[in-house]
Amino acid sequence: MKKAFVILFLLSAQINAQPLFSDKGHPEHFIAGTVISGVTSYYIFKKTDNKWKAWFIGAGTAGVLGLLKEVIDPLWFNNKRSFNDFKYTTLGAVVGASIVIPLRKKKQKVKPNFETAFNAPSIITKSY
């Protein structure tokens, strides 16, 4: 019953939020930098199990892609270069790459040593 009231309230409430897309494109650049660096840093962390390496590679990847986009902007899209777009992409990259900081390292699985278990000399000795 509580869920029904919450859903009804959310459906009937008028939300006056700021639009996600803007004329200047800064939120889009921030979101793109966040997504690219977050995915990259998470993938690198899972492969290397090193937080700082994953953070630097993730932030660097999004930063380089943002710079590359600003370099090719006037050539392919007939836009002019914007340093603010690059700043917002880099800021998003720093935020997105920070997803790896709270992650925990993998625990090493302890493999049983069967050789010593089966080939070890017996502790029990027969005494007659």
mmCIF file of C-alpha atoms in Angstrom:
data_model
loop_
_atom_site.group_PDB
_atom_site.id
_atom_site.type_symbol
_atom_site.label_atom_id
_atom_site.label_comp_id
_atom_site.label_asym_id
_atom_site.label_seq_id
_atom_site.Cartn_x
_atom_site.Cartn_y
_atom_site.Cartn_z
ATOM 1 C CA MET A 1 0.000 0.000 0.000
ATOM 2 C CA LYS A 2 2.878 2.349 0.795
ATOM 3 C CA LYS A 3 4.394 1.667 -2.607
ATOM 4 C CA ALA A 4 1.140 2.641 -4.302
ATOM 5 C CA PHE A 5 1.075 6.001 -2.492
ATOM 6 C CA VAL A 6 4.704 6.694 -3.338
ATOM 7 C CA ILE A 7 4.178 5.819 -6.991
ATOM 8 C CA LEU A 8 0.998 7.905 -7.134
ATOM 9 C CA PHE A 9 2.801 10.848 -5.529
ATOM 10 C CA LEU A 10 5.737 10.601 -7.922
ATOM 11 C CA LEU A 11 3.452 10.395 -10.934
ATOM 12 C CA SER A 12 1.378 13.377 -9.856
ATOM 13 C CA ALA A 13 4.214 15.625 -8.681
ATOM 14 C CA GLN A 14 5.300 18.311 -11.063
ATOM 15 C CA ILE A 15 9.056 18.336 -11.373
ATOM 16 C CA ASN A 16 10.692 21.618 -12.314
ATOM 17 C CA ALA A 17 14.168 20.364 -13.051
ATOM 18 C CA GLN A 18 16.806 21.980 -15.145
ATOM 19 C CA PRO A 19 17.089 20.352 -18.583
ATOM 20 C CA LEU A 20 19.959 17.923 -19.000
ATOM 21 C CA PHE A 21 21.027 19.239 -22.383
ATOM 22 C CA SER A 22 22.141 22.815 -22.763
ATOM 23 C CA ASP A 23 23.072 25.162 -25.555
ATOM 24 C CA LYS A 24 26.704 25.216 -24.479
ATOM 25 C CA GLY A 25 26.982 21.440 -24.086
ATOM 26 C CA HIS A 26 28.784 21.427 -20.749
ATOM 27 C CA PRO A 27 26.609 18.780 -19.038
ATOM 28 C CA GLU A 28 27.051 16.492 -22.030
ATOM 29 C CA HIS A 29 30.831 16.806 -21.843
ATOM 30 C CA PHE A 30 30.810 16.180 -18.093
ATOM 31 C CA ILE A 31 28.613 13.079 -18.500
ATOM 32 C CA ALA A 32 30.710 11.747 -21.390
ATOM 33 C CA GLY A 33 33.924 12.173 -19.390
ATOM 34 C CA THR A 34 32.353 10.508 -16.354
ATOM 35 C CA VAL A 35 31.064 7.506 -18.285
ATOM 36 C CA ILE A 36 34.232 6.948 -20.322
ATOM 37 C CA SER A 37 36.587 7.218 -17.359
ATOM 38 C CA GLY A 38 34.311 5.237 -15.034
ATOM 39 C CA VAL A 39 34.028 2.290 -17.405
ATOM 40 C CA THR A 40 37.723 2.386 -18.296
ATOM 41 C CA SER A 41 38.967 2.633 -14.723
ATOM 42 C CA TYR A 42 36.620 -0.126 -13.535
ATOM 43 C CA TYR A 43 37.825 -2.433 -16.327
ATOM 44 C CA ILE A 44 41.493 -1.684 -15.592
ATOM 45 C CA PHE A 45 40.932 -2.228 -11.853
ATOM 46 C CA LYS A 46 39.377 -5.639 -12.497
ATOM 47 C CA LYS A 47 42.347 -6.622 -14.665
ATOM 48 C CA THR A 48 45.229 -5.212 -12.609
ATOM 49 C CA ASP A 49 43.788 -4.957 -9.075
ATOM 50 C CA ASN A 50 45.620 -1.622 -8.707
ATOM 51 C CA LYS A 51 43.435 1.381 -7.798
ATOM 52 C CA TRP A 52 45.845 4.159 -8.685
ATOM 53 C CA LYS A 53 46.852 2.693 -12.011
ATOM 54 C CA ALA A 54 43.164 2.256 -12.857
ATOM 55 C CA TRP A 55 42.389 5.823 -11.756
ATOM 56 C CA PHE A 56 45.169 7.384 -13.831
ATOM 57 C CA ILE A 57 44.423 5.309 -16.927
ATOM 58 C CA GLY A 58 40.677 5.978 -16.685
ATOM 59 C CA ALA A 59 41.044 9.725 -16.188
ATOM 60 C CA GLY A 60 43.759 9.904 -18.823
ATOM 61 C CA THR A 61 41.689 8.042 -21.392
ATOM 62 C CA ALA A 62 38.717 10.362 -21.019
ATOM 63 C CA GLY A 63 40.986 13.410 -20.976
ATOM 64 C CA VAL A 64 42.768 12.369 -24.159
ATOM 65 C CA LEU A 65 39.471 11.589 -25.883
ATOM 66 C CA GLY A 66 38.115 14.998 -24.819
ATOM 67 C CA LEU A 67 41.213 16.707 -26.191
ATOM 68 C CA LEU A 68 40.985 14.708 -29.423
ATOM 69 C CA LYS A 69 37.336 15.723 -29.792
ATOM 70 C CA GLU A 70 38.234 19.382 -29.404
ATOM 71 C CA VAL A 71 41.050 19.052 -31.949
ATOM 72 C CA ILE A 72 38.812 17.505 -34.616
ATOM 73 C CA ASP A 73 35.787 19.701 -33.833
ATOM 74 C CA PRO A 74 36.549 22.398 -36.438
ATOM 75 C CA LEU A 75 37.553 19.831 -39.049
ATOM 76 C CA TRP A 76 34.615 17.417 -38.940
ATOM 77 C CA PHE A 77 31.748 19.170 -37.171
ATOM 78 C CA ASN A 78 32.308 22.790 -38.324
ATOM 79 C CA ASN A 79 32.379 23.973 -34.727
ATOM 80 C CA LYS A 80 35.012 26.050 -33.032
ATOM 81 C CA ARG A 81 37.253 24.718 -30.316
ATOM 82 C CA SER A 82 36.170 25.335 -26.763
ATOM 83 C CA PHE A 83 38.538 25.074 -23.828
ATOM 84 C CA ASN A 84 35.519 25.008 -21.496
ATOM 85 C CA ASP A 85 34.272 21.818 -23.156
ATOM 86 C CA PHE A 86 37.661 20.224 -22.534
ATOM 87 C CA LYS A 87 37.607 21.387 -18.901
ATOM 88 C CA TYR A 88 34.178 19.863 -18.312
ATOM 89 C CA THR A 89 35.210 16.594 -19.963
ATOM 90 C CA THR A 90 38.318 16.435 -17.781
ATOM 91 C CA LEU A 91 36.312 17.246 -14.647
ATOM 92 C CA GLY A 92 33.914 14.431 -15.531
ATOM 93 C CA ALA A 93 36.906 12.159 -16.101
ATOM 94 C CA VAL A 94 38.264 12.845 -12.622
ATOM 95 C CA VAL A 95 34.866 12.206 -11.038
ATOM 96 C CA GLY A 96 34.186 9.079 -13.097
ATOM 97 C CA ALA A 97 37.593 7.551 -12.485
ATOM 98 C CA SER A 98 37.073 7.950 -8.754
ATOM 99 C CA ILE A 99 34.657 5.016 -8.851
ATOM 100 C CA VAL A 100 37.598 2.693 -8.197
ATOM 101 C CA ILE A 101 38.689 4.334 -4.935
ATOM 102 C CA PRO A 102 36.092 2.625 -2.692
ATOM 103 C CA LEU A 103 36.482 -0.769 -4.396
ATOM 104 C CA ARG A 104 38.258 -3.556 -2.542
ATOM 105 C CA LYS A 105 41.065 -5.654 -3.883
ATOM 106 C CA LYS A 106 40.430 -9.260 -4.726
ATOM 107 C CA LYS A 107 41.314 -11.745 -2.048
ATOM 108 C CA GLN A 108 43.791 -14.361 -3.108
ATOM 109 C CA LYS A 109 42.321 -17.817 -2.995
ATOM 110 C CA VAL A 110 44.242 -20.200 -0.805
ATOM 111 C CA LYS A 111 45.059 -23.258 -2.831
ATOM 112 C CA PRO A 112 45.507 -26.412 -0.813
ATOM 113 C CA ASN A 113 48.881 -28.030 -1.141
ATOM 114 C CA PHE A 114 47.945 -31.597 -2.006
ATOM 115 C CA GLU A 115 51.520 -32.716 -2.412
ATOM 116 C CA THR A 116 52.421 -32.134 1.212
ATOM 117 C CA ALA A 117 49.077 -33.502 2.356
ATOM 118 C CA PHE A 118 49.475 -36.855 0.626
ATOM 119 C CA ASN A 119 53.239 -37.303 0.490
ATOM 120 C CA ALA A 120 54.134 -36.086 3.961
ATOM 121 C CA PRO A 121 55.570 -38.644 6.340
ATOM 122 C CA SER A 122 53.008 -40.023 8.674
ATOM 123 C CA ILE A 123 52.953 -38.536 12.153
ATOM 124 C CA ILE A 124 51.437 -41.643 13.645
ATOM 125 C CA THR A 125 54.086 -44.274 14.221
ATOM 126 C CA LYS A 126 53.438 -47.775 15.245
ATOM 127 C CA SER A 127 55.071 -48.771 18.472
ATOM 128 C CA TYR A 128 55.234 -52.458 19.376
#
